[in-house]
Coordinates of C-alpha atoms and ligand atoms in Angstrom, one line a residue:
M1 CA 0.0 0.0 0.0
C2 CA 1.1 3.5 -0.6
G3 CA 3.6 4.3 -3.3
I4 CA 6.8 6.2 -2.9
V5 CA 9.2 7.8 -5.4
G6 CA 12.4 9.8 -5.3
Y7 CA 14.6 11.5 -7.8
V8 CA 18.0 13.3 -7.7
G9 CA 19.7 14.4 -10.9
R10 CA 20.0 17.1 -13.6
K11 CA 16.3 17.3 -14.4
Q12 CA 13.5 19.1 -12.6
A13 CA 12.3 16.7 -9.9
G14 CA 8.7 17.9 -9.5
P15 CA 7.2 16.8 -12.9
L16 CA 9.2 13.6 -12.8
L17 CA 8.0 12.7 -9.3
L18 CA 4.4 13.4 -10.3
D19 CA 4.8 11.2 -13.4
G20 CA 6.2 8.4 -11.2
L21 CA 3.3 8.8 -8.8
S22 CA 0.8 8.5 -11.6
R23 CA 2.1 5.0 -12.2
L24 CA 1.9 4.1 -8.6
E25 CA -1.6 5.5 -7.9
Y26 CA -2.9 2.0 -8.0
R27 CA -1.2 1.5 -4.6
G28 CA -3.4 4.1 -2.9
Y29 CA -5.2 7.3 -3.8
D30 CA -6.4 8.9 -0.6
S31 CA -3.9 11.7 -0.9
A32 CA -0.6 12.6 -2.4
G33 CA 2.4 14.8 -1.8
I34 CA 5.9 15.8 -2.9
A35 CA 8.8 17.5 -1.3
V36 CA 11.6 19.1 -3.3
F37 CA 14.9 20.8 -2.2
R38 CA 15.0 24.4 -3.4
E39 CA 18.2 26.2 -4.6
D40 CA 18.5 27.9 -1.2
G41 CA 18.7 24.5 0.5
G42 CA 15.2 24.7 2.0
I43 CA 12.5 22.2 1.2
S44 CA 9.2 23.0 -0.6
I45 CA 6.3 20.7 0.1
S46 CA 2.9 20.4 -1.5
K47 CA 0.1 17.9 -0.6
A48 CA -3.5 17.4 -1.7
V49 CA -6.3 15.1 -0.6
G50 CA -7.9 12.7 -3.1
K51 CA -6.6 11.6 -6.4
L52 CA -3.2 12.6 -7.8
S53 CA -4.8 14.9 -10.3
N54 CA -5.6 17.3 -7.4
L55 CA -1.8 17.6 -6.6
I56 CA -0.9 17.9 -10.2
K57 CA -3.3 20.9 -10.5
K58 CA -2.1 22.4 -7.2
T59 CA 1.5 22.3 -8.2
E60 CA 0.9 23.1 -11.9
G61 CA 2.4 19.8 -12.9
G62 CA 5.3 20.2 -10.4
A63 CA 6.4 23.6 -11.9
L64 CA 5.7 25.4 -8.6
L65 CA 8.3 23.3 -6.8
P66 CA 11.5 23.9 -8.7
G67 CA 14.5 21.8 -7.7
R68 CA 16.4 18.7 -8.7
C69 CA 16.1 16.5 -5.7
G70 CA 12.9 15.3 -4.2
I71 CA 10.5 12.6 -2.9
G72 CA 6.8 11.9 -3.4
H73 CA 4.1 9.7 -2.1
T74 CA 0.6 8.5 -2.9
R75 CA -1.2 7.3 0.2
W76 CA -3.6 4.5 1.3
A77 CA -4.6 5.6 4.8
T78 CA -3.6 3.3 7.7
H79 CA -3.0 5.6 10.7
G80 CA -5.2 8.7 10.4
A81 CA -7.9 9.7 8.0
P82 CA -7.2 10.9 4.5
S83 CA -6.4 14.6 5.1
E84 CA -3.7 17.0 4.1
Q85 CA -2.3 16.9 7.6
N86 CA -1.9 13.1 7.5
A87 CA -0.6 13.1 3.9
H88 CA 3.1 12.5 3.2
P89 CA 5.8 13.8 3.0
H90 CA 6.1 14.3 6.8
V91 CA 8.5 16.7 8.4
S92 CA 10.2 16.3 11.8
M93 CA 9.5 18.8 14.5
H94 CA 12.7 20.8 13.9
G95 CA 12.6 20.4 10.1
G96 CA 15.8 18.2 10.0
V97 CA 14.1 15.3 8.4
T98 CA 11.5 15.1 5.6
L99 CA 10.3 11.6 4.5
V100 CA 7.8 9.4 2.8
H101 CA 6.9 6.0 4.0
N102 CA 5.3 2.8 2.8
G103 CA 4.4 0.3 5.5
I104 CA 3.4 0.4 9.1
I105 CA 5.6 1.1 12.2
E106 CA 4.0 -1.2 14.7
N107 CA 5.5 0.2 17.8
D108 CA 4.7 3.8 16.9
R109 CA 2.9 4.5 20.2
E110 CA 5.9 3.4 22.2
L111 CA 8.2 5.6 20.1
R112 CA 5.7 8.5 20.2
E113 CA 5.6 8.3 24.0
E114 CA 9.4 8.3 24.2
L115 CA 9.7 11.3 21.9
L116 CA 7.0 13.2 23.8
G117 CA 9.2 12.7 26.8
E118 CA 12.1 14.3 24.9
G119 CA 10.0 17.3 24.1
F120 CA 8.9 16.4 20.6
R121 CA 5.4 17.5 19.5
F122 CA 3.3 16.0 16.7
Y123 CA 0.9 17.5 14.2
S124 CA -0.6 14.3 12.7
E125 CA -1.8 11.0 13.8
T126 CA 0.5 9.1 11.5
D127 CA 3.2 6.5 12.4
T128 CA 5.2 8.2 9.6
E129 CA 5.6 11.4 11.5
V130 CA 6.8 9.3 14.4
A131 CA 9.5 7.9 12.1
A132 CA 10.5 11.4 10.9
N133 CA 10.9 12.6 14.5
Y134 CA 12.6 9.5 15.7
I135 CA 15.2 9.8 12.9
E136 CA 15.7 13.5 13.6
H137 CA 16.2 12.6 17.3
C138 CA 18.8 9.9 16.3
F139 CA 20.3 12.3 13.7
D140 CA 21.1 14.9 16.4
R141 CA 22.6 12.2 18.6
A142 CA 24.6 10.8 15.6
E143 CA 26.1 14.3 15.1
G144 CA 24.4 14.8 11.7
E145 CA 25.4 11.5 10.2
P146 CA 22.3 10.2 8.2
K147 CA 23.5 6.6 8.0
Q148 CA 23.9 6.3 11.8
A149 CA 20.6 7.9 12.4
I150 CA 18.9 5.5 10.1
R151 CA 20.6 2.5 11.7
R152 CA 19.5 3.7 15.2
F153 CA 15.9 4.0 13.9
M154 CA 16.2 0.4 12.4
E155 CA 17.2 -0.9 15.8
R156 CA 14.1 0.5 17.5
A157 CA 11.4 0.4 14.9
R158 CA 9.2 -2.7 14.5
G159 CA 6.9 -3.4 11.5
S160 CA 7.5 -2.7 7.9
Y161 CA 8.9 0.3 6.1
A162 CA 10.3 1.6 2.9
L163 CA 11.4 5.2 3.6
A164 CA 12.8 7.8 1.3
I165 CA 14.4 10.6 3.4
L166 CA 15.7 14.1 2.8
F167 CA 18.0 15.5 5.5
Q168 CA 18.2 19.2 5.9
G169 CA 21.6 20.5 4.8
R170 CA 22.1 17.7 2.3
A171 CA 20.4 19.1 -0.7
D172 CA 21.9 16.8 -3.3
E173 CA 21.1 13.4 -1.7
I174 CA 18.2 11.0 -0.9
W175 CA 18.6 8.3 1.7
A176 CA 16.5 5.2 1.6
V177 CA 16.0 2.2 3.8
R178 CA 13.6 -0.7 3.6
K179 CA 12.3 -3.6 5.7
D180 CA 9.5 -5.8 4.4
S181 CA 8.1 -3.2 2.1
P182 CA 9.3 -3.1 -1.5
M183 CA 11.7 -0.6 -3.0
I184 CA 13.6 -0.5 -6.3
I185 CA 16.4 1.9 -7.2
G186 CA 17.3 3.0 -10.7
R187 CA 20.1 4.8 -12.4
G188 CA 19.7 6.7 -15.7
E189 CA 21.6 9.2 -17.8
D190 CA 20.4 12.2 -15.8
G191 CA 20.4 10.9 -12.3
C192 CA 19.1 8.3 -9.8
C193 CA 15.7 7.4 -8.7
L194 CA 13.8 5.1 -6.4
A195 CA 10.2 3.8 -6.2
S196 CA 7.9 1.2 -4.7
D197 CA 7.5 -0.4 -8.1
V198 CA 9.6 -0.5 -11.3
Q199 CA 6.7 1.0 -13.3
A200 CA 7.3 4.4 -11.8
I201 CA 11.0 4.6 -12.8
L202 CA 10.9 2.7 -16.1
K203 CA 11.2 5.9 -18.1
Y204 CA 14.1 7.3 -16.2
S205 CA 16.4 4.3 -15.6
D206 CA 18.7 2.3 -17.7
S207 CA 19.5 -0.1 -14.9
V208 CA 17.8 -1.1 -11.6
C209 CA 18.5 -2.9 -8.4
Y210 CA 16.3 -4.1 -5.6
I211 CA 17.4 -2.8 -2.3
G212 CA 17.5 -5.8 0.1
N213 CA 15.7 -6.1 3.4
R214 CA 17.3 -4.0 6.1
E215 CA 19.6 -2.3 3.6
I216 CA 20.3 1.4 3.4
A217 CA 21.0 3.4 0.2
R218 CA 22.3 6.9 -0.6
L219 CA 21.4 8.3 -3.9
T220 CA 23.1 11.3 -5.5
E221 CA 23.1 12.6 -9.1
R222 CA 26.4 10.7 -9.7
G223 CA 25.4 7.3 -8.3
I224 CA 24.2 5.0 -5.5
S225 CA 26.0 3.6 -2.4
F226 CA 24.5 0.7 -0.5
F227 CA 25.1 -0.2 3.2
D228 CA 24.0 -3.2 5.3
E229 CA 22.3 -2.7 8.6
K230 CA 25.7 -2.5 10.4
G231 CA 26.6 0.5 8.1
R232 CA 29.2 -1.4 6.1
T233 CA 29.4 -0.6 2.4
I234 CA 28.0 -3.4 0.2
E235 CA 28.4 -3.9 -3.6
K236 CA 25.2 -4.5 -5.5
E237 CA 24.9 -5.2 -9.2
M238 CA 22.5 -3.1 -11.3
G239 CA 20.5 -5.1 -13.8
R240 CA 18.9 -4.1 -17.0
I241 CA 15.1 -3.5 -17.1
E242 CA 13.4 -5.9 -19.4
M243 CA 10.0 -4.5 -19.4
D244 CA 7.9 -2.9 -22.1
G245 CA 6.9 0.5 -21.0
R246 CA 3.7 0.3 -23.2
A247 CA 2.3 -2.1 -20.7
A248 CA 1.8 0.8 -18.4
E249 CA -0.3 2.7 -21.0
K250 CA -4.0 2.3 -21.6
G251 CA -3.7 2.4 -25.4
I252 CA -7.1 2.2 -27.2
Y253 CA -8.9 1.2 -24.0
P254 CA -10.9 3.5 -21.8
Y255 CA -9.7 1.7 -18.7
F256 CA -6.7 -0.5 -17.8
M257 CA -9.1 -3.1 -16.5
L258 CA -10.6 -3.6 -20.0
K259 CA -7.2 -3.6 -21.6
E260 CA -6.0 -6.2 -19.1
I261 CA -9.1 -8.3 -19.6
H262 CA -8.3 -8.4 -23.3
E263 CA -4.7 -9.3 -22.6
Q264 CA -5.7 -12.5 -21.0
P265 CA -5.2 -14.8 -24.0
A266 CA -1.6 -13.6 -24.3
A267 CA -1.0 -13.8 -20.6
V268 CA -2.2 -17.3 -20.4
E269 CA -0.3 -18.4 -23.6
E270 CA 3.0 -16.8 -22.5
T271 CA 2.8 -18.5 -19.1
L272 CA 2.1 -21.9 -20.7
R273 CA 4.8 -21.4 -23.4
S274 CA 7.4 -20.6 -20.7
M275 CA 6.9 -24.0 -19.1
L276 CA 6.9 -26.2 -22.3
R277 CA 10.0 -28.0 -23.4
D278 CA 9.7 -30.0 -26.7
G279 CA 5.9 -29.7 -26.4
R280 CA 5.8 -31.2 -22.9
I281 CA 5.2 -29.4 -19.5
S282 CA 8.5 -29.2 -17.7
L283 CA 9.4 -27.7 -14.4
S284 CA 13.2 -28.0 -15.1
G285 CA 13.4 -24.2 -15.4
I286 CA 12.3 -23.7 -11.8
G287 CA 14.6 -26.3 -10.4
I288 CA 12.1 -28.6 -8.5
S289 CA 12.9 -32.3 -9.2
D290 CA 10.5 -35.1 -9.9
S291 CA 11.8 -36.9 -6.8
A292 CA 10.9 -33.9 -4.6
L293 CA 7.4 -34.0 -6.1
Q294 CA 7.1 -37.7 -5.5
K295 CA 7.9 -37.5 -1.8
L296 CA 5.2 -35.0 -1.0
R297 CA 2.6 -35.8 1.6
S298 CA 0.4 -32.8 1.1
V299 CA 0.0 -29.5 -0.7
W300 CA -1.1 -26.3 0.9
I301 CA -2.2 -23.3 -1.3
V302 CA -1.9 -20.0 0.6
A303 CA -2.9 -16.6 -0.8
C304 CA -5.1 -13.6 -0.4
G305 CA -8.1 -12.2 -2.4
S306 CA -8.3 -13.3 -6.0
A307 CA -5.1 -15.2 -5.7
F308 CA -6.8 -17.3 -3.0
Y309 CA -9.7 -17.9 -5.3
A310 CA -7.4 -19.0 -8.0
G311 CA -6.0 -21.5 -5.5
S312 CA -9.5 -22.5 -4.6
A313 CA -10.2 -23.4 -8.2
L314 CA -6.8 -25.2 -8.6
Q315 CA -7.2 -27.5 -5.5
Y316 CA -9.7 -29.7 -7.4
G317 CA -7.4 -30.5 -10.2
I318 CA -4.4 -31.2 -8.0
E319 CA -6.3 -33.6 -5.9
A320 CA -8.0 -35.3 -8.8
L321 CA -5.0 -35.6 -11.1
A322 CA -2.0 -35.8 -8.7
G323 CA -3.9 -37.7 -6.0
I324 CA -2.5 -35.6 -3.2
P325 CA -4.4 -33.9 -0.5
V326 CA -4.7 -30.1 -0.9
R327 CA -5.6 -27.5 1.7
T328 CA -6.3 -23.9 0.6
E329 CA -5.8 -21.3 3.2
L330 CA -6.1 -17.5 3.4
A331 CA -2.6 -16.2 4.1
S332 CA -3.9 -13.9 6.9
E333 CA -5.3 -17.0 8.7
F334 CA -2.5 -19.4 7.9
R335 CA 0.2 -17.3 9.4
Y336 CA -1.3 -17.5 12.8
R337 CA -2.8 -20.9 12.9
K338 CA 0.4 -22.8 13.7
P339 CA 0.1 -25.1 10.7
L340 CA 1.4 -28.7 11.1
L341 CA 4.0 -28.8 8.3
S342 CA 7.1 -30.9 7.6
S343 CA 9.6 -31.3 4.9
E344 CA 7.2 -33.6 3.1
D345 CA 4.7 -30.8 2.5
L346 CA 4.7 -28.2 -0.3
V347 CA 3.3 -24.8 0.4
I348 CA 2.3 -22.9 -2.8
L349 CA 2.1 -19.2 -2.4
I350 CA 0.1 -17.3 -5.1
S351 CA 0.6 -13.6 -5.5
Q352 CA 0.5 -11.2 -8.4
S353 CA 2.5 -8.5 -6.7
G354 CA 4.8 -10.8 -4.8
E355 CA 4.6 -8.2 -2.0
T356 CA 1.4 -9.0 -0.1
A357 CA 2.3 -8.8 3.5
D358 CA 0.2 -11.7 4.7
T359 CA 1.3 -14.0 1.9
L360 CA 5.0 -13.0 2.5
A361 CA 4.5 -13.8 6.3
A362 CA 2.8 -17.1 5.4
L363 CA 5.8 -18.0 3.2
R364 CA 8.2 -17.3 6.1
E365 CA 6.1 -19.3 8.5
A366 CA 6.0 -22.2 6.1
K367 CA 9.8 -22.1 5.7
L368 CA 10.3 -21.9 9.5
R369 CA 8.2 -25.0 9.9
G370 CA 10.4 -26.9 7.4
A371 CA 8.0 -27.1 4.4
S372 CA 9.2 -26.6 0.8
T373 CA 7.8 -23.4 -0.7
L374 CA 6.9 -22.6 -4.3
A375 CA 5.7 -19.2 -5.3
I376 CA 3.4 -18.4 -8.3
V377 CA 4.3 -14.8 -8.8
N378 CA 3.9 -12.2 -11.5
V379 CA 6.4 -9.5 -10.5
P380 CA 10.0 -10.5 -11.1
G381 CA 12.3 -9.9 -8.2
S382 CA 9.5 -9.2 -5.7
S383 CA 10.0 -10.3 -2.1
I384 CA 7.9 -13.5 -2.3
A385 CA 9.8 -14.5 -5.5
R386 CA 13.1 -13.8 -3.8
E387 CA 12.4 -15.7 -0.7
A388 CA 10.5 -18.9 -1.9
D389 CA 12.5 -22.1 -2.6
Y390 CA 11.0 -22.3 -6.1
V391 CA 9.3 -19.7 -8.3
L392 CA 6.9 -20.2 -11.2
Y393 CA 6.5 -16.9 -12.8
T394 CA 3.2 -15.9 -14.4
L395 CA 3.9 -13.9 -17.5
A396 CA 0.9 -11.6 -17.4
G397 CA 3.1 -8.5 -17.6
P398 CA 2.4 -5.4 -15.5
E399 CA -1.1 -5.2 -14.1
V400 CA -2.2 -1.7 -13.4
S401 CA -5.9 -1.9 -12.7
V402 CA -6.5 -2.5 -9.0
A403 CA -8.9 -5.4 -9.6
T404 CA -6.9 -8.3 -10.9
T405 CA -7.9 -10.0 -14.1
K406 CA -5.0 -11.2 -16.3
A407 CA -2.8 -12.1 -13.3
Y408 CA -5.7 -14.3 -12.0
S409 CA -6.0 -16.1 -15.3
A410 CA -2.2 -16.6 -15.5
Q411 CA -2.2 -17.9 -12.0
L412 CA -4.7 -20.5 -13.0
M413 CA -2.5 -21.5 -15.9
A414 CA 0.6 -21.7 -13.7
G415 CA -1.4 -23.9 -11.3
Y416 CA -2.6 -26.3 -14.1
I417 CA 1.0 -26.6 -15.2
L418 CA 2.1 -27.5 -11.7
C419 CA -0.8 -29.9 -11.4
L420 CA 0.2 -31.8 -14.6
A421 CA 3.8 -31.9 -13.5
L422 CA 2.9 -33.3 -10.1
A423 CA 0.5 -35.9 -11.6
R424 CA 3.2 -37.1 -14.0
A425 CA 6.0 -37.2 -11.4
R426 CA 3.7 -39.2 -9.2
G427 CA 3.0 -41.7 -12.0
R428 CA -0.7 -40.8 -12.2
L429 CA -0.8 -39.7 -15.8
T430 CA -0.4 -41.8 -18.9
R431 CA 1.4 -40.3 -21.8
A432 CA -1.9 -40.1 -23.7
E433 CA -3.7 -38.4 -20.9
E434 CA -0.8 -35.9 -20.5
E435 CA -1.0 -35.1 -24.2
R436 CA -4.8 -34.7 -24.1
L437 CA -4.6 -32.3 -21.1
T438 CA -1.6 -30.4 -22.5
G439 CA -3.6 -30.0 -25.7
A440 CA -6.6 -28.6 -23.7
L441 CA -4.2 -26.1 -22.1
R442 CA -2.9 -25.0 -25.5
E443 CA -6.5 -24.4 -26.6
L444 CA -7.3 -22.2 -23.6
P445 CA -6.0 -18.8 -25.0
E446 CA -8.2 -19.1 -28.1
K447 CA -11.2 -20.1 -26.1
I448 CA -10.6 -17.2 -23.7
S449 CA -10.7 -15.0 -26.8
L450 CA -14.1 -16.5 -27.7
C451 CA -15.3 -15.7 -24.2
L452 CA -14.2 -12.1 -24.7
S453 CA -16.5 -11.8 -27.7
L454 CA -19.5 -12.6 -25.4
S455 CA -19.2 -9.1 -24.0
D456 CA -22.3 -7.7 -25.8
S457 CA -24.5 -10.6 -24.6
L458 CA -23.9 -9.4 -21.1
S459 CA -25.7 -6.1 -21.4
G460 CA -29.1 -7.4 -20.2
I461 CA -27.6 -9.0 -17.0
A462 CA -25.5 -5.9 -16.4
E463 CA -28.6 -3.7 -16.6
R464 CA -30.4 -6.0 -14.2
C465 CA -27.4 -5.9 -11.7
R466 CA -26.9 -2.2 -12.0
D467 CA -29.4 -1.2 -9.3
A468 CA -29.5 -4.5 -7.4
R469 CA -28.9 -4.6 -3.7
D470 CA -27.6 -8.1 -3.8
V471 CA -26.3 -10.4 -6.5
F472 CA -25.6 -14.1 -6.0
F473 CA -23.4 -16.5 -7.9
L474 CA -24.2 -20.2 -7.5
G475 CA -21.9 -23.1 -8.4
R476 CA -20.5 -26.4 -7.2
G477 CA -16.9 -27.4 -7.1
I478 CA -14.8 -25.4 -9.5
D479 CA -17.8 -23.4 -10.5
Y480 CA -18.2 -22.3 -6.9
A481 CA -14.6 -21.2 -6.9
A482 CA -15.1 -19.2 -10.1
G483 CA -18.2 -17.7 -8.4
L484 CA -16.2 -16.5 -5.5
E485 CA -13.9 -14.6 -7.8
A486 CA -16.9 -13.3 -9.8
A487 CA -18.5 -12.0 -6.6
L488 CA -15.3 -10.3 -5.4
K489 CA -15.0 -8.6 -8.8
L490 CA -18.5 -7.3 -8.7
K491 CA -18.3 -6.2 -5.1
E492 CA -15.0 -4.3 -5.4
L493 CA -15.9 -2.6 -8.7
S494 CA -19.6 -1.8 -8.3
Y495 CA -20.0 -1.6 -4.5
I496 CA -23.0 -3.9 -4.8
H497 CA -23.2 -6.7 -2.3
A498 CA -22.4 -9.9 -4.1
E499 CA -21.9 -13.3 -2.8
A500 CA -21.0 -16.7 -4.1
Y501 CA -22.7 -19.7 -2.7
A502 CA -21.9 -23.4 -3.0
A503 CA -25.2 -24.2 -4.7
G504 CA -26.1 -27.0 -2.2
E505 CA -25.5 -24.7 0.7
L506 CA -27.9 -22.0 -0.2
K507 CA -30.9 -23.8 1.4
H508 CA -29.1 -23.9 4.7
G509 CA -29.7 -20.2 5.4
A510 CA -29.0 -17.7 2.6
I511 CA -32.0 -18.7 0.5
S512 CA -34.0 -16.4 2.8
L513 CA -32.3 -13.5 0.9
I514 CA -33.8 -14.6 -2.4
E515 CA -36.9 -12.5 -3.3
E516 CA -38.6 -11.2 -6.4
G517 CA -36.0 -9.9 -8.9
V518 CA -32.8 -10.7 -7.0
P519 CA -30.2 -11.5 -9.7
V520 CA -28.7 -15.0 -9.3
I521 CA -26.1 -16.3 -11.8
G522 CA -25.7 -20.1 -11.9
I523 CA -22.3 -21.4 -13.3
L524 CA -22.5 -24.8 -14.8
S525 CA -19.4 -26.3 -16.3
Q526 CA -19.1 -29.6 -14.4
P527 CA -21.2 -32.2 -16.3
E528 CA -21.4 -34.6 -13.3
L529 CA -22.9 -31.8 -11.2
F530 CA -25.4 -30.4 -13.8
E531 CA -28.4 -32.3 -12.3
K532 CA -27.8 -31.1 -8.8
M533 CA -27.2 -27.5 -10.0
R534 CA -30.5 -27.6 -12.0
S535 CA -32.4 -28.5 -8.8
N536 CA -30.7 -25.7 -6.8
M537 CA -31.4 -23.2 -9.6
A538 CA -35.1 -24.3 -9.6
E539 CA -35.2 -23.5 -5.9
V540 CA -34.1 -20.0 -6.6
K541 CA -36.5 -19.5 -9.5
S542 CA -39.5 -20.6 -7.4
R543 CA -38.6 -17.9 -4.9
G544 CA -38.7 -15.2 -7.5
G545 CA -35.0 -14.9 -8.2
C546 CA -34.0 -13.5 -11.6
L547 CA -32.0 -16.4 -12.8
Y548 CA -29.2 -16.5 -15.4
A549 CA -27.1 -19.4 -16.4
L550 CA -23.5 -19.4 -17.6
F551 CA -23.1 -22.9 -19.0
M552 CA -20.8 -25.2 -20.9
G553 CA -22.1 -28.1 -23.0
K554 CA -25.0 -28.9 -25.2
D555 CA -27.7 -29.7 -22.6
K556 CA -30.3 -27.0 -23.4
E557 CA -32.4 -28.4 -20.6
L558 CA -30.1 -26.5 -18.3
L559 CA -31.7 -23.3 -19.5
S560 CA -35.3 -24.1 -18.8
G561 CA -36.7 -21.6 -16.4
T562 CA -33.8 -19.1 -16.7
D563 CA -34.2 -15.4 -17.6
G564 CA -31.1 -15.4 -19.7
S565 CA -28.1 -17.5 -20.5
I566 CA -24.5 -17.4 -21.8
L567 CA -23.0 -20.4 -23.6
L568 CA -19.3 -20.9 -22.9
P569 CA -16.9 -22.8 -25.2
E570 CA -16.2 -26.3 -23.9
T571 CA -13.0 -27.3 -22.3
E572 CA -11.7 -30.0 -19.9
P573 CA -13.9 -29.5 -16.8
L574 CA -10.8 -29.2 -14.5
F575 CA -9.8 -26.0 -16.4
S576 CA -13.2 -24.5 -16.8
A577 CA -12.7 -21.6 -14.4
S578 CA -10.4 -20.1 -17.0
L579 CA -13.4 -19.6 -19.3
S580 CA -16.3 -19.0 -16.9
V581 CA -14.5 -16.2 -15.2
I582 CA -14.1 -14.1 -18.4
P583 CA -17.8 -13.1 -18.9
L584 CA -18.0 -12.5 -15.1
Q585 CA -15.1 -10.1 -15.2
L586 CA -16.7 -8.3 -18.1
L587 CA -20.0 -8.2 -16.2
A588 CA -18.3 -6.6 -13.2
Y589 CA -16.6 -4.1 -15.5
R590 CA -19.9 -3.2 -17.3
V591 CA -21.8 -2.7 -14.0
S592 CA -19.1 -0.4 -12.7
V593 CA -19.2 1.6 -15.9
L594 CA -23.0 1.8 -15.8
R595 CA -22.8 3.1 -12.2
G596 CA -20.3 5.7 -13.3
L597 CA -17.6 4.5 -11.0
D598 CA -13.8 4.6 -11.2
V599 CA -13.2 1.1 -12.7
D600 CA -9.4 1.1 -12.3
R601 CA -9.3 2.6 -8.8
P602 CA -12.3 1.4 -6.7
R603 CA -12.7 3.2 -3.4
N604 CA -10.7 2.2 -0.3
L605 CA -8.5 -0.3 -2.2
A606 CA -4.9 -0.5 -3.2
K607 CA -3.3 -3.0 -5.5
S608 CA -0.4 -4.1 -3.4
V609 CA -1.4 -4.8 0.1
T610 CA 1.8 -4.5 2.1
V611 CA 0.2 -4.2 5.5
E612 CA -1.5 -6.8 7.7
Ligands
F6R701 C1 -8.9 -8.4 -6.3 C2 -7.5 -8.3 -6.1 C3 -7.0 -8.7 -4.7 C4 -5.6 -9.4 -4.8 C5 -5.1 -9.6 -3.4 C6 -3.8 -10.4 -3.5 O1 -9.2 -8.0 -7.6 O2 -6.8 -7.9 -6.9 O3 -7.9 -9.5 -4.0 O4 -5.8 -10.6 -5.5 O5 -4.9 -8.4 -2.8 O6 -2.8 -9.7 -4.1 P1 -1.5 -10.4 -4.7 O7 -1.9 -11.3 -5.7 O8 -0.7 -9.2 -5.2 O9 -0.8 -11.1 -3.5

């Protein structure tokens, strides 16, 4: 959550910081601010509540804050309401330290008390102002030595932080430090920069480097120095950026979400292609051996939000094909449940950003308990990718819209690949069956394209949902898992209450919510469950629900009594979530547009959830 940027070099910092922030706005958009060193050595600060456009207007695109060294921030509020006072950058009481922060200082109350005792006073409710004052306090005691001051702060602060810091009197440098929150540093022709995410510095850097956990960096126009937590100089290699800057542009689409929905065939295809050797699935690239897969006693899938729902859909295939018990857990629950794990267990962590705090903590917990860990991650070099024993990258490319679409689809594909590799290694797949299933995977991108063309047939359902109070998704097995993702998409984008129900469970309580006209969307892709689904849908219809069916197969009987239907292309039932989710993403998109909402930046959300 929150995005930070910094720049020091020959160019004007203001416009560059605002441009960087515009690429980080998905991380939070409650308020934004920048701080720039002036020629006279003072620091100009400007902040604005709400979207970044307010700050851009207020600073005339950064022109009102001239200077060549500065930092910026876009906020997702944790401590303190979204207000100008709570917005970053924050300045210490005596003006010695100005900083921006991503993360949470967990012992901020304790530090605040201590500082109050030392005569410090606070103007905001934020943990970040506590950090600024604490560093200033240490700076004074360290006789004006930034590195020592930061080290002292690190010794005392608990929680997570990525900080970019300006010290008064050092107008040509930015100091940075991070613990459990992401930060990347770049070097370009004109200077050096830093950000929470590579997207923000892509334009300004020829080479980049991830600053490690508990490392400190000093950026000047001429270069970057790195130090470990003991203050010793460390050498770090800068790597080239291999990313297409166009991925961060909307192109012909009105919203990133729509663009990313349409990028799904490519995302899925690329992910599959990266794991094929001579036409067969191969995990050789990620280094996990068949003998390691053979020895496994159980698989756990741990993730948050949509990534968790991708895991929920994948568990069926892994159990059915690889014959191994699978447990799917929310990362925020898993990390505190003292899971019984051993070296015979594999914990699969799924994350688009690779930075989700709960998923990262779950990964560390799993490692501590001796399990092998495999991460399915989209962002190269992210914390989860770096810390897991094995990494299977989804090749969805940068995802900008806050609501995930293409990363979810690529996660499903990565999971299917893993599932086939596990089944084969464990001797549960004949060559013919492997070829059939691999063939079905190869066909998915084209079938996803066919699903994209169903967009227009969703207009009736979208109109019906537009003013609904509740919308229900019903399914069994994998269809239930797809419904969970569909409900999340609709909720977060349209602010309409939406819920997925395992179809057989509805009658145990929630059916009391079904009344005249409530939209209910049944998902039917599992032939052996069609009969049961039909009965459950009839129960809804007879209580007045407005019933739609999203179905696969030729059984037109499934449609009797529905108010509308969408026919999906057929695929292997274990892979059906990859197709059923597409019209449901488009539905959520359409409803959000109909309601006039900000599709790419729904309220209260941030893309990368780096707090607990
Ligand atoms: C929903 C959504 C979130 C994320 C979740 C996990 O559209 O995007 O639910 O799936 O916050 O994020 P990652 O995958 O980055 O760990």
